[in-house]
JSON list of C-alpha atoms in Angstrom, two decimals:
[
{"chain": "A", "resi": 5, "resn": "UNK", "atom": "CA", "xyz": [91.89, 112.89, 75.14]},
{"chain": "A", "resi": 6, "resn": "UNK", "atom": "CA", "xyz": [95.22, 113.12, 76.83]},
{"chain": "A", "resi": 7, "resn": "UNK", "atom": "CA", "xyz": [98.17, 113.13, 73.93]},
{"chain": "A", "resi": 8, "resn": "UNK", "atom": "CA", "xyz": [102.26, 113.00, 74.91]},
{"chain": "A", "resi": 9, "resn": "UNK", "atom": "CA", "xyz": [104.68, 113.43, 72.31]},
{"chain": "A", "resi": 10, "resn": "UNK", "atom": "CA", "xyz": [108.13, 113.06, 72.01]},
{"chain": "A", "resi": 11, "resn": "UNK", "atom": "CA", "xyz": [110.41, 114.55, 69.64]},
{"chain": "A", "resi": 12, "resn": "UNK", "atom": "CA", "xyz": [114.44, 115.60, 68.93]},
{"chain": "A", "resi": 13, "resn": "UNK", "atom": "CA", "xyz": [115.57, 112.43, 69.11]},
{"chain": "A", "resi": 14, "resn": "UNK", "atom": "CA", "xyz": [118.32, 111.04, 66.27]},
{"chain": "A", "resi": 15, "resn": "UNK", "atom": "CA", "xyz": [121.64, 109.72, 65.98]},
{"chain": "A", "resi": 16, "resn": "UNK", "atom": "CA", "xyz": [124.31, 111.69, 67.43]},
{"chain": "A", "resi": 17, "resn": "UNK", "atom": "CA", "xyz": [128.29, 110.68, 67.69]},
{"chain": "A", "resi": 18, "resn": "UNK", "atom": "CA", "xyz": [130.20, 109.56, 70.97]},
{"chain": "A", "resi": 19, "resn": "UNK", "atom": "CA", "xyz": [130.48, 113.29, 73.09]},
{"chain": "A", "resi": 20, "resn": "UNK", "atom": "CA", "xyz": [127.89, 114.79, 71.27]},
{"chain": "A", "resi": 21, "resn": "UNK", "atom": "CA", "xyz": [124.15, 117.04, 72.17]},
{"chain": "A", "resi": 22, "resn": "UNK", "atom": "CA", "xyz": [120.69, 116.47, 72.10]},
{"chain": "A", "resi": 23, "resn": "UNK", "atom": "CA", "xyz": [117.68, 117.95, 73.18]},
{"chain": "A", "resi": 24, "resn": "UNK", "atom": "CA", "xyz": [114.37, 116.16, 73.69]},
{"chain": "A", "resi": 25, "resn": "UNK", "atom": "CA", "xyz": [111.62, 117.40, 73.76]},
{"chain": "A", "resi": 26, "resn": "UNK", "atom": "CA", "xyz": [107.19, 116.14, 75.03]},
{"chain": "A", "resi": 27, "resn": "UNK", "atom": "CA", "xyz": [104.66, 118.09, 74.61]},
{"chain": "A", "resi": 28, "resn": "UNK", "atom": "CA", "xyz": [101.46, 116.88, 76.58]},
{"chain": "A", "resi": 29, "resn": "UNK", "atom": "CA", "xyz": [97.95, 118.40, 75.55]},
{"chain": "A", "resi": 30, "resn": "UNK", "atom": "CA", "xyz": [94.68, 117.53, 77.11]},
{"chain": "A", "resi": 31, "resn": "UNK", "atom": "CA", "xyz": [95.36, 117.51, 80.05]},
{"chain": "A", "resi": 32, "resn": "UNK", "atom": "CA", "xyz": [96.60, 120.11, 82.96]},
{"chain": "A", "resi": 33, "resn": "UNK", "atom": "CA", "xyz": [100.26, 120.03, 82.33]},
{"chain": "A", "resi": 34, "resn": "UNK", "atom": "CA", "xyz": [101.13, 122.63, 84.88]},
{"chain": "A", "resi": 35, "resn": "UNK", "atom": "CA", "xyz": [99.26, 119.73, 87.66]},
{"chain": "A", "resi": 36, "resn": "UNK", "atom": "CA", "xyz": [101.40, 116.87, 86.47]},
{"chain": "A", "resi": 37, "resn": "UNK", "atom": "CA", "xyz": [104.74, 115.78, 87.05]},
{"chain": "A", "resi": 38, "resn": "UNK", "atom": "CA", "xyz": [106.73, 114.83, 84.20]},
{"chain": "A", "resi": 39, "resn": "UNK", "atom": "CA", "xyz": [109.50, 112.50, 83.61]},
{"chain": "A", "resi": 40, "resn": "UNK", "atom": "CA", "xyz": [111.95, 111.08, 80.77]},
{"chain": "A", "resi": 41, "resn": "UNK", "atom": "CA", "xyz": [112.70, 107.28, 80.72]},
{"chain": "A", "resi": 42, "resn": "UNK", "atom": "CA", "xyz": [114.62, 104.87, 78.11]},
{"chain": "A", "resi": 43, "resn": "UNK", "atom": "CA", "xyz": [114.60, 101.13, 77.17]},
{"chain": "A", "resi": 44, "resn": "UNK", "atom": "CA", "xyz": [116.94, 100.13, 75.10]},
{"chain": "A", "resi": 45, "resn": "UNK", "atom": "CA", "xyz": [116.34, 96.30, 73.32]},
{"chain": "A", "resi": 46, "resn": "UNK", "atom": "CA", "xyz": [116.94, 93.59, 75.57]},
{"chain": "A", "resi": 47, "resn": "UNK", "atom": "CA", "xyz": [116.76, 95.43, 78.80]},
{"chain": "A", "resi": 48, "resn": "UNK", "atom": "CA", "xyz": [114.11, 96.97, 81.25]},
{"chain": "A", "resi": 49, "resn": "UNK", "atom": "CA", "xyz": [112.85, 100.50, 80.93]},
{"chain": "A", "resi": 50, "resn": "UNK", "atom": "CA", "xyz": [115.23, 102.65, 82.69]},
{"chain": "A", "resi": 51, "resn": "UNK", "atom": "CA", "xyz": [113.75, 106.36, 84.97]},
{"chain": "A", "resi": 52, "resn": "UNK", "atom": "CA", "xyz": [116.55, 108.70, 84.06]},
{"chain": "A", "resi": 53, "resn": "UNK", "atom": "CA", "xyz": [114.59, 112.13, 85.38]},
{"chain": "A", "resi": 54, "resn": "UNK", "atom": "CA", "xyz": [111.81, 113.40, 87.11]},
{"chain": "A", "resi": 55, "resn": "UNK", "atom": "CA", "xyz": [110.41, 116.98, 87.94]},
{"chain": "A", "resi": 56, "resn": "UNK", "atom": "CA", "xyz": [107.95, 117.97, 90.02]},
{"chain": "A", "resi": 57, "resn": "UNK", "atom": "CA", "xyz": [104.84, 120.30, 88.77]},
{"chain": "A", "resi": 58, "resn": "UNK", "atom": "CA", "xyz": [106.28, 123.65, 89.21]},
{"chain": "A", "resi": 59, "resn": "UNK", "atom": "CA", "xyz": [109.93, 122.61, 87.90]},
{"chain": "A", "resi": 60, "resn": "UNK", "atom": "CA", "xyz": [111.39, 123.05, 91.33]},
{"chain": "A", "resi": 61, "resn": "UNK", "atom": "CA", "xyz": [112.39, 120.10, 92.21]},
{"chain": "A", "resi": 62, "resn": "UNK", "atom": "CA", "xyz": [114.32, 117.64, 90.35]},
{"chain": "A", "resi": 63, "resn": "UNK", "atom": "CA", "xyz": [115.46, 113.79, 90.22]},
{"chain": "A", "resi": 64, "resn": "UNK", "atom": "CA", "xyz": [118.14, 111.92, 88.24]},
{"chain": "A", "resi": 65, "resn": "UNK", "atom": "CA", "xyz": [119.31, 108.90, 87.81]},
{"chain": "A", "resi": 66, "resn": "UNK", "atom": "CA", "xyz": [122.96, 107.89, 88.57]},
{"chain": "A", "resi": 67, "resn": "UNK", "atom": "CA", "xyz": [123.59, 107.13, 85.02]},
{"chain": "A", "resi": 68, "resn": "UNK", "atom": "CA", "xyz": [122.79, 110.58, 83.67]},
{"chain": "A", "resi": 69, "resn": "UNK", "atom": "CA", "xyz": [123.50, 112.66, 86.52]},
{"chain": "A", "resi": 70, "resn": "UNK", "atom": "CA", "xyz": [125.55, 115.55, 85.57]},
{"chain": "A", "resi": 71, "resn": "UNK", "atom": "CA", "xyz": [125.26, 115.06, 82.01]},
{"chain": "A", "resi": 72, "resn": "UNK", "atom": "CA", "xyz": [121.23, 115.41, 81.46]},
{"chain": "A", "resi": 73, "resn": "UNK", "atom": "CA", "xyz": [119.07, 118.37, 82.36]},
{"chain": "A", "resi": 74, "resn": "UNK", "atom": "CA", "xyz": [115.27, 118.41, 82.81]},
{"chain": "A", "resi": 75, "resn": "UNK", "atom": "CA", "xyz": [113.49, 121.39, 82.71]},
{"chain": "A", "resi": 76, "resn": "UNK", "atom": "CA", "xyz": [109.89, 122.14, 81.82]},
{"chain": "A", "resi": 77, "resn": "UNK", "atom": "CA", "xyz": [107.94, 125.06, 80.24]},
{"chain": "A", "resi": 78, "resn": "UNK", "atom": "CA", "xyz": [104.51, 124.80, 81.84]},
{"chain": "A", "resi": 79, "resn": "UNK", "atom": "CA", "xyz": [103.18, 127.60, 79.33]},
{"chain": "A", "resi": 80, "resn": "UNK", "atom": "CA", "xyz": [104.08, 125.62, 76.19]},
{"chain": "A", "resi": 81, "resn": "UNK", "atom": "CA", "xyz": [102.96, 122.51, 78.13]},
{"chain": "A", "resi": 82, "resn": "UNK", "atom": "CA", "xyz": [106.65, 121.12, 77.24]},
{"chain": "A", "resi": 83, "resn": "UNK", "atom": "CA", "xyz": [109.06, 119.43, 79.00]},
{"chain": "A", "resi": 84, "resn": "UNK", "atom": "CA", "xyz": [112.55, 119.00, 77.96]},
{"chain": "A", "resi": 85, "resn": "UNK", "atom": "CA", "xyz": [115.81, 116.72, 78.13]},
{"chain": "A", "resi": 86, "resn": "UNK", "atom": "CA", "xyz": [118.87, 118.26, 77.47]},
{"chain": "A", "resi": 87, "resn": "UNK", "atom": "CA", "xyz": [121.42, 115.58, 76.69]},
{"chain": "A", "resi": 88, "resn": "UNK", "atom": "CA", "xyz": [125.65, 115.80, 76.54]},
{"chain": "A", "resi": 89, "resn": "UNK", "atom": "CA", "xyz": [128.65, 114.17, 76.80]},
{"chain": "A", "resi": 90, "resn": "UNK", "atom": "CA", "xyz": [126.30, 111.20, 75.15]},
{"chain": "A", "resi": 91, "resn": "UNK", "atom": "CA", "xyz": [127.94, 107.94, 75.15]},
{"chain": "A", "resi": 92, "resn": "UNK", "atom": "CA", "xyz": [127.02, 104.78, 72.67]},
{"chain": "A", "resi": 93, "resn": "UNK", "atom": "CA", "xyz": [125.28, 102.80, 76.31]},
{"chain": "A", "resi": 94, "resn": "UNK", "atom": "CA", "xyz": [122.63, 105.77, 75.98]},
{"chain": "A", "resi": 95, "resn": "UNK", "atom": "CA", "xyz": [121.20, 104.73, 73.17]},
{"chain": "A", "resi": 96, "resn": "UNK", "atom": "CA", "xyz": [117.72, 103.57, 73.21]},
{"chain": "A", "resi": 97, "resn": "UNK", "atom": "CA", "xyz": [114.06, 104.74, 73.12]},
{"chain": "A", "resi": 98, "resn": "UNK", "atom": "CA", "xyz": [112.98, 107.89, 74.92]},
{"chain": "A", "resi": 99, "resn": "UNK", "atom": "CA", "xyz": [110.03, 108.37, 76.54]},
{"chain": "A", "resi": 100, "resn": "UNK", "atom": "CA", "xyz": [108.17, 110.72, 78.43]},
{"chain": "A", "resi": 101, "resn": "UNK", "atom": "CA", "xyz": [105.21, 110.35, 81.06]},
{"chain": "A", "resi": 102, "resn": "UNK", "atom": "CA", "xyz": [102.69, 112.18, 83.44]},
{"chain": "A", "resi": 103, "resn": "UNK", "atom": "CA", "xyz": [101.45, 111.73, 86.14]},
{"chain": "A", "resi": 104, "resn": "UNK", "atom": "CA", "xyz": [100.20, 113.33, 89.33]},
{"chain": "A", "resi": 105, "resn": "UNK", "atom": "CA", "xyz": [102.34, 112.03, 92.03]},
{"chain": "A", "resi": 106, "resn": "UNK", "atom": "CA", "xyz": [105.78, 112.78, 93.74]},
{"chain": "A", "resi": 107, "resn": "UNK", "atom": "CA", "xyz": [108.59, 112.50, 91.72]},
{"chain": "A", "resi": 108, "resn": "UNK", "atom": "CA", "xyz": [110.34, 110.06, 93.90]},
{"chain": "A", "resi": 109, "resn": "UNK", "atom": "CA", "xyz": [107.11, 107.97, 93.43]},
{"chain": "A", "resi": 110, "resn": "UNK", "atom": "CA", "xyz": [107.33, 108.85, 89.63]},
{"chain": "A", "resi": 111, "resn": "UNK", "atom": "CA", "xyz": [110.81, 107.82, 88.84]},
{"chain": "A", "resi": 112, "resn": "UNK", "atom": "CA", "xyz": [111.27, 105.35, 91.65]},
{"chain": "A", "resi": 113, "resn": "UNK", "atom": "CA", "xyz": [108.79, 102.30, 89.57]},
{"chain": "A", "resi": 114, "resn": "UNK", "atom": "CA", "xyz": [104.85, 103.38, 90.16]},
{"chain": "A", "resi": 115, "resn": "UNK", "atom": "CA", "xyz": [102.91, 102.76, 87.25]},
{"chain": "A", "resi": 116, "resn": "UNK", "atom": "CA", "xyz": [102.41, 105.48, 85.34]},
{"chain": "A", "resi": 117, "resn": "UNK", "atom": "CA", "xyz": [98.55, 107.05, 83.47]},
{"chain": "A", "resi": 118, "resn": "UNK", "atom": "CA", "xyz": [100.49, 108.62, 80.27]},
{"chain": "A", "resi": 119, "resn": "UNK", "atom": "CA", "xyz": [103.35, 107.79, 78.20]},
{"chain": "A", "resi": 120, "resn": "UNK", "atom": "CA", "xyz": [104.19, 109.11, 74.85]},
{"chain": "A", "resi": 121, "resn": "UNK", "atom": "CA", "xyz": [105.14, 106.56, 71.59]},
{"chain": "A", "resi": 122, "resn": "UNK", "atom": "CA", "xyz": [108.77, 107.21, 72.57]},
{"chain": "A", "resi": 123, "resn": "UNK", "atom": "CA", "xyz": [111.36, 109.07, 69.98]},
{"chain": "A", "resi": 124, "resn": "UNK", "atom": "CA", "xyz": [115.46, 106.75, 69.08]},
{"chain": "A", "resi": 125, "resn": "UNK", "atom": "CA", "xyz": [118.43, 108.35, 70.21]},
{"chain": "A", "resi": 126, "resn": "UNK", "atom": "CA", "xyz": [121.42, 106.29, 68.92]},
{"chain": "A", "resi": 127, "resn": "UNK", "atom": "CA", "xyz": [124.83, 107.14, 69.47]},
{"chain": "A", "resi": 128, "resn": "UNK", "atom": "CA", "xyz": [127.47, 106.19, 67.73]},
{"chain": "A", "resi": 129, "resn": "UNK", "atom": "CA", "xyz": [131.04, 105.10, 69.00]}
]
């Protein structure tokens, strides 16, 4: 049974740092791409970044370019979100996913085989 979780969210002020972090366990992590997406209430769930299997190539979002780094750690099955300059329009739920497709595919609408429950990140103005 395939299991994502997400964790490191919390509330953080205006400028501030967060890391997030998924762990994924039954499956193959090193096979699957991973990526980090958000919905805040009210709106549509938003891909901020994808990365492809080996952690060599990369996607973001306009919104969070330059301020959020994806990585992954295919040996702790864990993929990561590091998060700065935050601003209060970032707050929302966080969630990861996995996949086996491109990342352009992954963060560009397809529907997706494995999501984690999602951890807050609220930011405060």
């Amino acid at each position: 049974q395939v299991q994502v979780v997400e964790s490191g969210g919390g509330l953080v002020q205006e400028g501030g740092s967060l890391r997030l972090s998924c762990t994924a366990s039954g499956l193959r992590f090193g096979d699957y791409a991973m990526g980090w997406f958000r919905q805040a209430p009210g709106k549509e769930r938003e891909a901020l970044s994808c990365i492809n299997s080996n952690g060599l190539s990369t996607y973001y979002a306009d919104s969070v370019k330059g301020r959020f780094t994806i990585s992954r750690d295919n040996a702790k099955n864990t993929l990561y979100l590091q998060m700065h300059s935050l601003r209060p329009e970032d707050t929302a739920m966080y969630y990861c996913a996995a996949d086996r497709m491109s990342i352009t595919h992954m963060c560009l609408g397809a529907a997706l085989r494995y999501w984690g429950q999602g951890t807050q990140v609220t930011v405060s103005s």
